[in-house]
Coordinates of C-alpha atoms in Angstrom, one line a residue:
M1 CA 0.0 0.0 0.0
T2 CA 2.8 2.4 0.7
W3 CA 4.2 2.1 -2.9
I4 CA 0.7 2.5 -4.4
T5 CA 0.0 5.6 -2.4
A6 CA 3.5 7.0 -3.2
G7 CA 2.7 6.6 -6.8
S8 CA -0.8 8.2 -6.3
L9 CA 0.8 11.2 -4.6
A10 CA 3.4 11.6 -7.3
A11 CA 0.6 11.3 -9.9
W12 CA -1.2 14.1 -8.2
G13 CA 1.8 16.3 -8.1
W14 CA 2.2 15.9 -11.9
L15 CA -1.6 16.5 -12.4
L16 CA -1.3 19.7 -10.3
L17 CA 1.6 21.3 -12.0
G18 CA 2.3 19.5 -15.3
Q19 CA -1.1 18.8 -16.9
G20 CA -1.8 22.3 -18.3
F21 CA -3.4 23.6 -15.0
F22 CA -6.4 21.7 -16.1
W23 CA -8.2 22.4 -12.7
R24 CA -8.3 26.2 -13.3
T25 CA -11.6 27.6 -14.5
D26 CA -10.4 30.9 -15.8
V27 CA -10.3 30.0 -19.4
G28 CA -12.8 32.3 -21.0
L29 CA -13.2 33.6 -24.4
P30 CA -10.1 35.4 -25.7
R31 CA -9.8 39.0 -26.8
R32 CA -12.9 40.3 -28.6
T33 CA -12.7 43.4 -30.9
P34 CA -16.0 43.9 -32.8
P35 CA -15.3 43.6 -36.5
A36 CA -16.0 46.3 -38.9
D37 CA -18.3 44.0 -40.8
W38 CA -20.2 41.4 -39.1
P39 CA -20.1 38.2 -41.3
A40 CA -23.2 36.0 -42.0
V41 CA -23.7 33.0 -39.7
A42 CA -25.9 29.9 -40.2
I43 CA -27.0 28.3 -36.8
V44 CA -27.4 24.6 -37.2
V45 CA -29.3 22.7 -34.5
P46 CA -29.5 18.9 -34.9
A47 CA -32.6 17.8 -32.9
R48 CA -34.1 14.3 -32.1
D49 CA -37.1 14.1 -29.7
E50 CA -36.3 17.4 -28.0
A51 CA -39.7 18.7 -27.3
Q52 CA -39.0 18.7 -23.6
V53 CA -36.1 21.2 -23.7
L54 CA -36.8 23.2 -26.9
P55 CA -39.1 25.8 -25.2
S56 CA -36.1 26.8 -23.1
S57 CA -33.4 26.8 -25.7
L58 CA -34.8 27.6 -29.2
P59 CA -36.2 31.1 -28.2
S60 CA -32.6 32.1 -26.9
L61 CA -31.2 31.4 -30.5
L62 CA -34.1 33.2 -32.2
A63 CA -33.4 36.3 -29.9
Q64 CA -29.7 36.6 -30.6
D65 CA -28.7 40.2 -30.6
Y66 CA -26.4 39.9 -33.6
P67 CA -25.5 42.9 -35.9
G68 CA -25.0 40.8 -39.1
R69 CA -27.2 38.3 -40.8
A70 CA -28.0 35.1 -39.0
E71 CA -30.5 32.3 -39.7
V72 CA -31.4 29.3 -37.7
Y73 CA -31.6 25.8 -39.3
L74 CA -33.2 23.2 -37.1
V75 CA -32.8 19.7 -38.4
D76 CA -35.5 17.4 -37.2
D77 CA -33.6 14.0 -37.0
G78 CA -36.6 11.6 -37.0
S79 CA -38.3 12.9 -33.9
T80 CA -41.5 11.2 -32.7
D81 CA -42.5 13.7 -30.1
G82 CA -43.4 16.7 -32.3
T83 CA -40.1 18.5 -32.2
G84 CA -40.4 20.0 -35.7
E85 CA -44.0 21.2 -35.1
L86 CA -43.1 22.8 -31.8
A87 CA -40.1 24.6 -33.3
H88 CA -42.4 26.2 -35.9
A89 CA -44.8 27.2 -33.0
L90 CA -42.0 28.6 -30.9
A91 CA -40.8 30.8 -33.9
K92 CA -44.3 32.1 -34.6
E93 CA -44.6 33.0 -30.8
H94 CA -41.3 34.5 -30.3
G95 CA -40.2 35.9 -33.7
G96 CA -36.6 36.8 -34.1
L97 CA -34.1 35.3 -36.5
P98 CA -35.5 33.5 -39.5
L99 CA -36.1 29.7 -38.8
T100 CA -36.0 26.8 -41.2
V101 CA -37.0 23.5 -40.0
D102 CA -36.3 20.4 -42.2
S103 CA -35.6 16.7 -41.9
P104 CA -32.9 14.6 -43.6
G105 CA -34.5 11.3 -43.3
E106 CA -32.7 8.2 -41.9
P107 CA -28.9 8.4 -41.6
G108 CA -27.0 7.2 -44.6
P109 CA -24.8 4.1 -44.1
G110 CA -21.9 4.7 -41.8
W111 CA -23.2 8.0 -40.4
T112 CA -24.3 8.7 -36.8
G113 CA -27.6 10.5 -36.7
K114 CA -26.3 13.8 -35.2
L115 CA -23.7 14.2 -37.9
W116 CA -26.2 13.2 -40.6
A117 CA -28.4 16.1 -39.3
V118 CA -25.5 18.4 -39.2
R119 CA -24.5 17.6 -42.7
H120 CA -28.1 18.4 -43.9
G121 CA -28.2 21.6 -42.0
M122 CA -25.0 22.7 -43.5
A123 CA -26.2 21.9 -47.0
L124 CA -29.4 23.9 -46.3
A125 CA -27.4 26.9 -45.2
R126 CA -25.1 26.6 -48.3
D127 CA -28.1 26.7 -50.5
R128 CA -29.8 29.7 -48.9
M129 CA -27.1 32.0 -47.6
D130 CA -23.6 32.7 -48.0
A131 CA -22.4 32.3 -44.4
E132 CA -18.8 32.7 -43.4
Y133 CA -19.5 30.8 -40.0
L134 CA -21.5 28.0 -38.8
L135 CA -22.7 27.8 -35.2
L136 CA -23.3 24.2 -34.4
T137 CA -25.3 24.0 -31.1
D138 CA -27.3 21.3 -29.5
A139 CA -31.1 21.5 -29.0
D140 CA -30.8 21.6 -25.3
I141 CA -28.3 24.6 -25.3
A142 CA -29.5 28.0 -24.3
H143 CA -27.5 31.1 -25.3
A144 CA -27.3 34.5 -23.8
P145 CA -28.5 37.2 -26.2
D146 CA -24.9 38.3 -26.9
S147 CA -23.5 34.8 -27.2
L148 CA -23.3 34.7 -31.1
R149 CA -21.8 38.2 -31.2
E150 CA -19.1 37.3 -28.6
L151 CA -18.3 34.1 -30.3
V152 CA -17.8 35.8 -33.7
A153 CA -15.8 38.7 -32.3
A154 CA -13.4 36.2 -30.6
A155 CA -12.9 34.3 -33.8
R156 CA -12.3 37.3 -36.0
S157 CA -10.0 39.0 -33.4
E158 CA -7.8 35.9 -32.9
G159 CA -8.0 34.5 -36.4
L160 CA -9.5 31.3 -35.1
D161 CA -11.3 28.7 -37.3
L162 CA -13.1 26.9 -34.5
V163 CA -14.2 28.6 -31.2
S164 CA -16.0 26.2 -28.7
Q165 CA -17.4 26.8 -25.4
M166 CA -18.1 24.1 -22.8
A167 CA -21.7 24.9 -21.7
R168 CA -22.5 25.2 -18.1
L169 CA -24.4 22.0 -17.4
R170 CA -27.6 21.8 -15.2
V171 CA -26.8 21.0 -11.5
V172 CA -30.0 20.8 -9.7
T173 CA -30.7 17.2 -8.5
F174 CA -28.6 15.4 -6.1
W175 CA -27.1 13.2 -8.9
E176 CA -26.4 16.2 -11.1
R177 CA -24.6 17.9 -8.3
L178 CA -22.4 14.8 -7.5
I179 CA -21.6 13.8 -11.2
V180 CA -21.9 16.9 -13.5
P181 CA -19.1 19.2 -12.2
A182 CA -16.8 16.0 -12.2
F183 CA -17.7 15.4 -15.9
V184 CA -16.2 18.8 -16.9
Y185 CA -13.3 18.4 -14.5
F186 CA -12.4 14.9 -16.1
F187 CA -12.8 16.3 -19.6
A188 CA -10.5 19.2 -18.8
Q189 CA -8.0 16.8 -17.3
L190 CA -8.0 14.7 -20.5
Y191 CA -8.0 17.8 -22.8
P192 CA -6.5 20.7 -20.7
F193 CA -7.8 23.9 -22.4
R194 CA -4.6 25.7 -22.2
W195 CA -2.9 22.9 -24.4
V196 CA -5.8 22.9 -26.8
N197 CA -5.5 26.7 -27.2
R198 CA -1.7 27.0 -27.8
P199 CA -0.7 27.8 -31.4
G200 CA 0.7 24.6 -33.0
A201 CA -0.8 22.4 -30.2
R202 CA -1.1 18.7 -30.6
T203 CA -4.0 18.4 -28.2
A204 CA -7.4 19.0 -29.9
A205 CA -10.9 19.1 -28.5
A206 CA -14.2 20.9 -28.6
A207 CA -17.4 20.9 -26.7
G208 CA -20.2 19.9 -29.1
G209 CA -22.9 21.9 -27.6
C210 CA -21.5 25.1 -28.7
V211 CA -19.0 25.3 -31.7
L212 CA -18.5 28.3 -34.0
L213 CA -16.8 27.0 -37.1
R214 CA -15.5 28.9 -40.1
R215 CA -17.1 27.4 -43.2
D216 CA -13.8 27.5 -45.1
A217 CA -12.2 25.5 -42.3
A218 CA -15.0 23.0 -42.5
Q219 CA -14.5 22.6 -46.2
R220 CA -10.7 22.2 -45.9
A221 CA -11.2 19.5 -43.2
G222 CA -13.8 17.8 -45.1
V223 CA -16.3 17.8 -42.3
P224 CA -18.6 16.3 -41.4
D225 CA -18.0 13.6 -44.0
T226 CA -14.5 12.8 -42.7
I227 CA -16.0 12.2 -39.1
R228 CA -19.4 10.7 -40.1
Q229 CA -18.9 7.7 -37.8
A230 CA -17.6 9.5 -34.9
V231 CA -19.6 9.0 -31.5
I232 CA -17.4 11.6 -29.8
D233 CA -18.0 14.0 -32.6
D234 CA -16.9 17.1 -30.9
V235 CA -13.3 16.0 -30.3
S236 CA -13.2 14.5 -33.8
L237 CA -14.3 17.7 -35.3
A238 CA -11.5 19.7 -33.5
R239 CA -9.0 17.1 -34.5
A240 CA -10.1 17.3 -38.3
V241 CA -10.0 21.0 -38.3
Q242 CA -6.5 21.1 -36.5
R243 CA -5.0 18.6 -38.7
S244 CA -6.0 20.5 -41.7
G245 CA -4.2 23.5 -40.5
G246 CA -7.0 25.3 -38.7
R247 CA -6.6 27.1 -35.3
I248 CA -8.9 26.0 -32.5
W249 CA -9.9 27.4 -29.1
L250 CA -11.8 25.8 -26.2
G251 CA -12.9 27.2 -23.0
L252 CA -15.6 27.4 -20.3
A253 CA -18.8 29.4 -21.1
G254 CA -20.4 32.2 -19.3
G255 CA -23.6 32.7 -21.2
V256 CA -24.0 29.2 -22.7
T257 CA -26.1 26.7 -20.6
S258 CA -27.5 23.3 -20.9
V259 CA -31.2 23.0 -20.0
R260 CA -31.4 19.3 -20.2
P261 CA -32.6 17.7 -16.9
Y262 CA -30.9 14.5 -15.5
R263 CA -33.4 13.5 -12.8
G264 CA -31.7 10.4 -11.6
L265 CA -28.6 8.4 -11.9
G266 CA -29.8 6.3 -14.8
P267 CA -29.8 9.1 -17.5
L268 CA -26.4 10.4 -16.3
W269 CA -25.0 6.9 -16.4
R270 CA -26.2 6.4 -19.9
M271 CA -24.9 9.8 -21.0
V272 CA -21.4 8.8 -19.8
S273 CA -21.4 5.2 -20.6
R274 CA -22.6 5.6 -24.3
S275 CA -19.3 6.9 -25.4
A276 CA -16.7 6.1 -22.7
Y277 CA -15.3 3.0 -24.4
A278 CA -15.2 4.9 -27.8
Q279 CA -12.9 7.3 -26.0
L280 CA -10.7 4.4 -25.3
L281 CA -10.8 3.4 -29.0
H282 CA -12.7 0.2 -28.0
H283 CA -9.3 -1.3 -27.0
P284 CA -9.4 -3.7 -24.0
L285 CA -5.8 -2.8 -23.0
L286 CA -6.7 0.9 -22.8
L287 CA -9.7 0.0 -20.7
A288 CA -7.5 -2.1 -18.3
G289 CA -5.0 0.8 -18.1
T290 CA -7.8 3.3 -17.5
V291 CA -9.4 1.2 -14.7
A292 CA -6.0 0.6 -13.0
G293 CA -5.0 4.2 -13.3
M294 CA -8.2 5.5 -11.8
A295 CA -8.1 3.0 -9.0
V296 CA -4.4 4.2 -8.1
I297 CA -5.0 7.9 -8.6
Y298 CA -8.6 8.4 -7.2
L299 CA -9.4 5.4 -5.0
A300 CA -6.2 4.4 -3.4
P301 CA -5.7 7.6 -1.3
P302 CA -9.0 7.4 0.7
V303 CA -8.5 3.6 1.1
A304 CA -5.0 4.1 2.5
V305 CA -6.2 6.8 4.8
V306 CA -8.9 4.6 6.4
A307 CA -6.9 1.3 6.3
G308 CA -3.8 3.1 7.6
A309 CA -5.7 4.8 10.4
A310 CA -7.3 1.5 11.4
S311 CA -3.9 -0.4 11.4
G312 CA -1.7 2.4 12.7
A313 CA 0.4 2.5 9.5
V314 CA 1.7 6.0 9.6
V315 CA 3.5 6.2 6.2
P316 CA 0.7 5.0 3.8
T317 CA -1.8 7.2 5.9
A318 CA 0.2 10.3 5.4
L319 CA 0.8 9.6 1.7
G320 CA -2.8 8.9 1.1
A321 CA -3.9 11.9 3.0
G322 CA -1.5 14.1 1.0
A323 CA -2.8 12.7 -2.3
W324 CA -6.4 13.1 -1.2
A325 CA -5.7 16.7 -0.1
V326 CA -4.3 17.6 -3.6
M327 CA -7.1 15.8 -5.3
T328 CA -9.6 17.8 -3.2
G329 CA -7.8 21.1 -3.8
T330 CA -7.8 20.7 -7.7
Y331 CA -11.6 20.0 -7.6
L332 CA -12.5 23.2 -5.6
P333 CA -12.3 25.5 -8.5
M334 CA -14.8 23.5 -10.5
L335 CA -17.3 23.4 -7.7
R336 CA -17.0 27.1 -7.4
Y337 CA -17.6 27.5 -11.1
Y338 CA -20.8 25.4 -10.7
R339 CA -21.7 27.3 -7.4
R340 CA -21.8 24.0 -5.5
P341 CA -21.0 23.4 -1.9
L342 CA -17.3 22.9 -1.4
W343 CA -17.7 19.9 1.0
L344 CA -18.4 17.9 -2.2
A345 CA -14.7 18.1 -3.1
P346 CA -13.5 15.4 -0.7
L347 CA -16.2 13.1 -2.3
L348 CA -14.5 13.2 -5.6
P349 CA -13.2 9.5 -5.2
V350 CA -16.8 8.4 -4.8
T351 CA -17.7 10.1 -8.1
A352 CA -14.5 8.7 -9.7
L353 CA -15.7 5.2 -8.7
L354 CA -19.0 5.8 -10.4
Y355 CA -17.2 7.0 -13.6
L356 CA -15.0 3.9 -13.5
L357 CA -18.1 1.6 -13.3
M358 CA -19.7 3.6 -16.1
T359 CA -16.6 3.1 -18.3
V360 CA -16.6 -0.7 -17.6
D361 CA -20.3 -0.8 -18.4
S362 CA -19.7 1.0 -21.6
A363 CA -17.3 -1.8 -22.7
V364 CA -19.7 -4.5 -21.5
Q365 CA -22.5 -3.0 -23.6
H366 CA -20.2 -2.7 -26.6
Y367 CA -19.4 -6.4 -26.6
R368 CA -23.1 -7.1 -26.0
G369 CA -23.8 -5.2 -29.3
R370 CA -25.5 -2.4 -27.4
G371 CA -22.6 0.1 -27.3
A372 CA -23.0 3.8 -28.2
A373 CA -26.8 3.5 -27.9
W374 CA -28.6 6.9 -27.8
K375 CA -32.2 7.8 -28.5
G376 CA -33.2 4.5 -30.1
R377 CA -30.1 4.1 -32.2
T378 CA -27.1 1.9 -31.6
Y379 CA -23.8 2.5 -33.4
A380 CA -21.2 -0.1 -34.1
R381 CA -17.5 0.4 -33.8
P382 CA -16.4 2.7 -36.5
E383 CA -14.5 1.2 -39.4
A384 CA -11.2 2.8 -40.5
M385 CA -11.8 6.0 -42.3
P386 CA -10.2 6.5 -45.8

């Protein structure tokens, strides 16, 4: 136990100082100078069975205070709950930006439903307006009135081809409070925002709920066609843009929020497990390494403290307490960002255990043929792309 806890403490020392300061929450939009001419923007919203959240999200897009031309394209991806009809009714009630609602039919072979819908929305926009930028945003994302203006100003000021903001997710229920801040914390640990945002960076990521993409960059990267099978489409999109020479940026949002409720552990479990094994490239060795790593880094410290205190073993207790203290300290900024009680920070190992189990379950469901299941569709392991 001494060696394991020593390794955990060393790992936390590295994570604290050497992993791009991932735990800091001060990565906001970069310098924003209003452009002399505001470019046209097509807002593409893929939507499948989103009638529950659309009244809280779509009006915020229609009400964007944007000086240039902007239009909203909501792509109804085979909804059975009246999503398309509701979108028309909301546009009639609230007015604002022009809204087009259309459906692409069932996804083509090898396409995920969301990317098929995005492809259709991009084609609609190309036919109807000469947009310089595309705002790709999920149907559960609400935007502050100046959201689009701020995104475009940042992209123009910094010469960015892709600007993405991690939406502030909902944290109302007990399970949301326990799991959601950790979701963003783990994402930032895997893809440190400061690393993503460095010129010439090798780390690429985006947050799919809010992505402003230059149309020329999309064409140069061949998206969405080149990532058509991607379950983790936001990271794949960022990688494609970066590999084609584009500059990308990722940070936390102030005025972009998710309104999707997760009223129990089950929906949150499915949200994480549907793509966790895909993140590990469906590779058993990567799964084994991830499970072992999470056990050492997150679970060993509290186990060492409890077991060491019970047995009187001073060294493993001290090492475990040190690792647990650093872990707790790195989680505090995320809890402050989400305005959650700071006493949740020492419970991060409990949340990490849940994520570990979700990851294992993701692999189990994959091998049972039910991996990457979402809203009635199940996606097989992607084949190698040409």
